[in-house]
Structures are given as structure tokens and as C-alpha cells.
């Protein structure tokens, strides 16, 4: 009896996870991207007007190479051990930021695009 | 008796460490940090159902700390530790409720708690609440990997039943 209740709870958690994942994948994206470290904004980039380029962001001797191309942004190379940020690929959902945990780097879409003018 | 116990804990920790290191060589295609099978937790789950609370804690924390040192990924240690603490606390409570024939169930809850701890640590360290967006994916992955490691641990528990201790 106790086990049945717990199995149902586990099933509900699993179902909520799937629903949440679908919600995250479908969340809309904006045109403004921010690159942050520990809640400090390093760059604000408007992808509509940004020129194609690559640049390095350094942190305690580690480097993330960020690429902007055709109005998209990604981490092209990184010298951290897990390379999760590189594997994330192009930034595509406002709910899934590109994250480099070792280098404390976060690249995400900005919720409200009122800072467009500050870009670059 | 005491020495035997210590030897057993040492063997279990060593086994967990070996599994952990070998698993770290498996490349994962997922773009989300924190998603993995967590095969070393087969040992943790087994230990939860066979050893005292502090003994399980010793196995888990020695494995996490040495594992991070050996794999050269010290940042991961913070996430593993916060996940490990929550997972361990939850499973030690659950073992009173869930019998060992439903070990896989306890393992699922443990995995989800582990992911919860990781997310909390990530939000605090990175000061970025957006990381929570990973949470649903981690839950789905945690349920699946938790069930898998739990089933493996269940087999181990069954096999070791006959050995006197």
C-alpha cells in the first residue's frame, strides 16, 4: 500500500518533468542576448544587428570562445574539462541558457528587449 | 568485526571510485550539465540498504571527494556534494518506508533529490535563476537513471544476501 502511493508519487514527478521539459523547449526567444558572469552582465548583444565575429572571454586563465554568426550565438570552443557549453550549440530557447559552470559563464536571451540601445 | 567492517567499507568505496572514473570516460551527448547515469550510485544505494547511516555517508563523501580529485574536476565536487547530501538524507529516511524489494523506487527518489541539490547549488553559485530551466530535464533523466541504478543495486543486494556478515 505504502509502496503504491510512493510509485504514484514517482510517476507524477516523472510526468511533471516531461511536461516541464516540453514547456522549456517551447518557450519563445527574443533578439537580445546577454553574456553574464556571476550575475554581472559582461556583454549585451542585439542579434539582429550584430556583425559576425568570434571573441574570447577569459576567466582565471580559462577561455571560452564565443561565436556570433547569422544572428545566432554559441560557444565555439572552451578549455574547460566538460565542454557542456560547446555541446549546447546555438542558443535557441529563452529557457535554456548556455552555461559554462567551471568558468561561471552564462549566455541567455534577455526577457524584455528594452535595452536594445545599450547593445554592443 | 570492526576491522572487517572497515575493510568492507574500503572495498565498497574503491569499487564506487572505479565505477565513477570509468563512467567519466563515457561521453554524453546531452547539452545539459549534470545528466549522467551515475553508475557509482549503485554502490551508494546498496550501502544505504546494508550499512549504518554514518557508514554510507563515509562511502559517499570519500568517493565524491577522491573522485573529483582524480578526474581533475574540482568545480563538479561542489555540485556533487550538495546533491549527495540531499540524496543521502532522503534515502536514509526512505529506507525506513521502502522495503528492499522496491529498492529501485528509493533510488528514483534519491536521484531526483540529487538533481534538486545540484540545481540549488548551481543557482546559488552562478546567481542565475535561469538555471532552473534545466530542472525538468534533470528530473526526467534522474527518474530514468535512478531506476536503472536502483535495479542494479537490487540485484547486488539479492546476490549478497547469503553471505554472512
PDB file of C-alpha atoms in Angstrom, chain A residues 24-108:
ATOM      1  CA  UNK A  24      11.007  24.819 -21.602  1.00  0.00           C
ATOM      2  CA  UNK A  25      11.682  23.688 -25.170  1.00  0.00           C
ATOM      3  CA  UNK A  26       8.718  25.690 -26.460  1.00  0.00           C
ATOM      4  CA  UNK A  27       9.415  28.958 -24.676  1.00  0.00           C
ATOM      5  CA  UNK A  28       9.858  31.892 -27.056  1.00  0.00           C
ATOM      6  CA  UNK A  29      13.113  33.629 -27.805  1.00  0.00           C
ATOM      7  CA  UNK A  30      13.975  37.291 -28.134  1.00  0.00           C
ATOM      8  CA  UNK A  31      16.597  39.167 -30.127  1.00  0.00           C
ATOM      9  CA  UNK A  32      18.711  40.463 -27.279  1.00  0.00           C
ATOM     10  CA  UNK A  33      21.323  38.233 -25.742  1.00  0.00           C
ATOM     11  CA  UNK A  34      23.257  38.852 -22.554  1.00  0.00           C
ATOM     12  CA  UNK A  35      26.548  37.276 -21.539  1.00  0.00           C
ATOM     13  CA  UNK A  36      26.897  37.180 -17.778  1.00  0.00           C
ATOM     14  CA  UNK A  37      29.344  36.072 -15.120  1.00  0.00           C
ATOM     15  CA  UNK A  38      28.040  35.659 -11.571  1.00  0.00           C
ATOM     16  CA  UNK A  39      25.062  37.907 -12.284  1.00  0.00           C
ATOM     17  CA  UNK A  40      27.286  40.645 -13.712  1.00  0.00           C
ATOM     18  CA  UNK A  41      26.474  41.485 -17.341  1.00  0.00           C
ATOM     19  CA  UNK A  42      29.625  41.407 -19.453  1.00  0.00           C
ATOM     20  CA  UNK A  43      28.025  41.962 -22.859  1.00  0.00           C
ATOM     21  CA  UNK A  44      24.581  42.817 -24.189  1.00  0.00           C
ATOM     22  CA  UNK A  45      24.230  41.912 -27.845  1.00  0.00           C
ATOM     23  CA  UNK A  46      21.394  42.590 -30.286  1.00  0.00           C
ATOM     24  CA  UNK A  47      21.494  39.604 -32.605  1.00  0.00           C
ATOM     25  CA  UNK A  48      19.589  41.417 -35.385  1.00  0.00           C
ATOM     26  CA  UNK A  49      22.327  43.990 -35.836  1.00  0.00           C
ATOM     27  CA  UNK A  50      25.384  42.127 -34.538  1.00  0.00           C
ATOM     28  CA  UNK A  51      28.168  41.534 -37.035  1.00  0.00           C
ATOM     29  CA  UNK A  52      29.515  38.018 -37.452  1.00  0.00           C
ATOM     30  CA  UNK A  53      32.546  37.635 -35.243  1.00  0.00           C
ATOM     31  CA  UNK A  54      34.275  35.470 -32.677  1.00  0.00           C
ATOM     32  CA  UNK A  55      35.765  36.678 -29.433  1.00  0.00           C
ATOM     33  CA  UNK A  56      37.339  35.241 -26.304  1.00  0.00           C
ATOM     34  CA  UNK A  57      36.087  35.598 -22.774  1.00  0.00           C
ATOM     35  CA  UNK A  58      38.729  34.857 -20.195  1.00  0.00           C
ATOM     36  CA  UNK A  59      38.268  33.776 -16.618  1.00  0.00           C
ATOM     37  CA  UNK A  60      41.109  32.796 -14.288  1.00  0.00           C
ATOM     38  CA  UNK A  61      43.195  31.640 -17.230  1.00  0.00           C
ATOM     39  CA  UNK A  62      40.376  29.658 -18.867  1.00  0.00           C
ATOM     40  CA  UNK A  63      38.981  30.819 -22.184  1.00  0.00           C
ATOM     41  CA  UNK A  64      35.566  30.482 -23.807  1.00  0.00           C
ATOM     42  CA  UNK A  65      35.464  31.407 -27.484  1.00  0.00           C
ATOM     43  CA  UNK A  66      32.077  32.877 -28.363  1.00  0.00           C
ATOM     44  CA  UNK A  67      30.900  32.969 -31.971  1.00  0.00           C
ATOM     45  CA  UNK A  68      28.172  35.163 -33.432  1.00  0.00           C
ATOM     46  CA  UNK A  69      27.055  34.175 -36.923  1.00  0.00           C
ATOM     47  CA  UNK A  70      23.904  34.798 -38.966  1.00  0.00           C
ATOM     48  CA  UNK A  71      22.071  36.242 -35.976  1.00  0.00           C
ATOM     49  CA  UNK A  72      22.880  33.301 -33.736  1.00  0.00           C
ATOM     50  CA  UNK A  73      25.281  32.851 -30.835  1.00  0.00           C
ATOM     51  CA  UNK A  74      27.164  29.907 -29.414  1.00  0.00           C
ATOM     52  CA  UNK A  75      30.308  28.949 -27.538  1.00  0.00           C
ATOM     53  CA  UNK A  76      32.604  27.649 -30.246  1.00  0.00           C
ATOM     54  CA  UNK A  77      35.477  26.464 -28.102  1.00  0.00           C
ATOM     55  CA  UNK A  78      36.256  26.164 -24.429  1.00  0.00           C
ATOM     56  CA  UNK A  79      39.161  24.783 -22.466  1.00  0.00           C
ATOM     57  CA  UNK A  80      37.077  23.579 -19.563  1.00  0.00           C
ATOM     58  CA  UNK A  81      37.020  19.817 -18.961  1.00  0.00           C
ATOM     59  CA  UNK A  82      33.347  19.037 -19.628  1.00  0.00           C
ATOM     60  CA  UNK A  83      32.626  21.252 -22.665  1.00  0.00           C
ATOM     61  CA  UNK A  84      28.931  21.387 -21.850  1.00  0.00           C
ATOM     62  CA  UNK A  85      28.728  24.953 -23.165  1.00  0.00           C
ATOM     63  CA  UNK A  86      30.121  23.868 -26.539  1.00  0.00           C
ATOM     64  CA  UNK A  87      27.771  20.897 -26.737  1.00  0.00           C
ATOM     65  CA  UNK A  88      24.767  23.133 -26.038  1.00  0.00           C
ATOM     66  CA  UNK A  89      25.313  24.551 -29.523  1.00  0.00           C
ATOM     67  CA  UNK A  90      23.498  27.617 -30.785  1.00  0.00           C
ATOM     68  CA  UNK A  91      21.365  29.460 -28.250  1.00  0.00           C
ATOM     69  CA  UNK A  92      17.821  28.514 -29.197  1.00  0.00           C
ATOM     70  CA  UNK A  93      15.435  28.780 -26.244  1.00  0.00           C
ATOM     71  CA  UNK A  94      14.977  31.504 -23.669  1.00  0.00           C
ATOM     72  CA  UNK A  95      14.614  28.798 -21.059  1.00  0.00           C
ATOM     73  CA  UNK A  96      17.893  27.023 -21.858  1.00  0.00           C
ATOM     74  CA  UNK A  97      20.872  29.300 -21.358  1.00  0.00           C
ATOM     75  CA  UNK A  98      24.329  28.301 -22.498  1.00  0.00           C
ATOM     76  CA  UNK A  99      26.184  27.624 -19.282  1.00  0.00           C
ATOM     77  CA  UNK A 100      29.829  27.011 -18.527  1.00  0.00           C
ATOM     78  CA  UNK A 101      29.927  26.002 -14.885  1.00  0.00           C
ATOM     79  CA  UNK A 102      33.745  25.925 -14.480  1.00  0.00           C
ATOM     80  CA  UNK A 103      34.126  29.431 -15.952  1.00  0.00           C
ATOM     81  CA  UNK A 104      30.973  30.856 -14.329  1.00  0.00           C
ATOM     82  CA  UNK A 105      29.712  31.955 -17.735  1.00  0.00           C
ATOM     83  CA  UNK A 106      26.067  32.245 -18.769  1.00  0.00           C
ATOM     84  CA  UNK A 107      24.715  33.279 -22.174  1.00  0.00           C
ATOM     85  CA  UNK A 108      20.960  33.771 -22.374  1.00  0.00           C
TER      86      UNK A 108
END
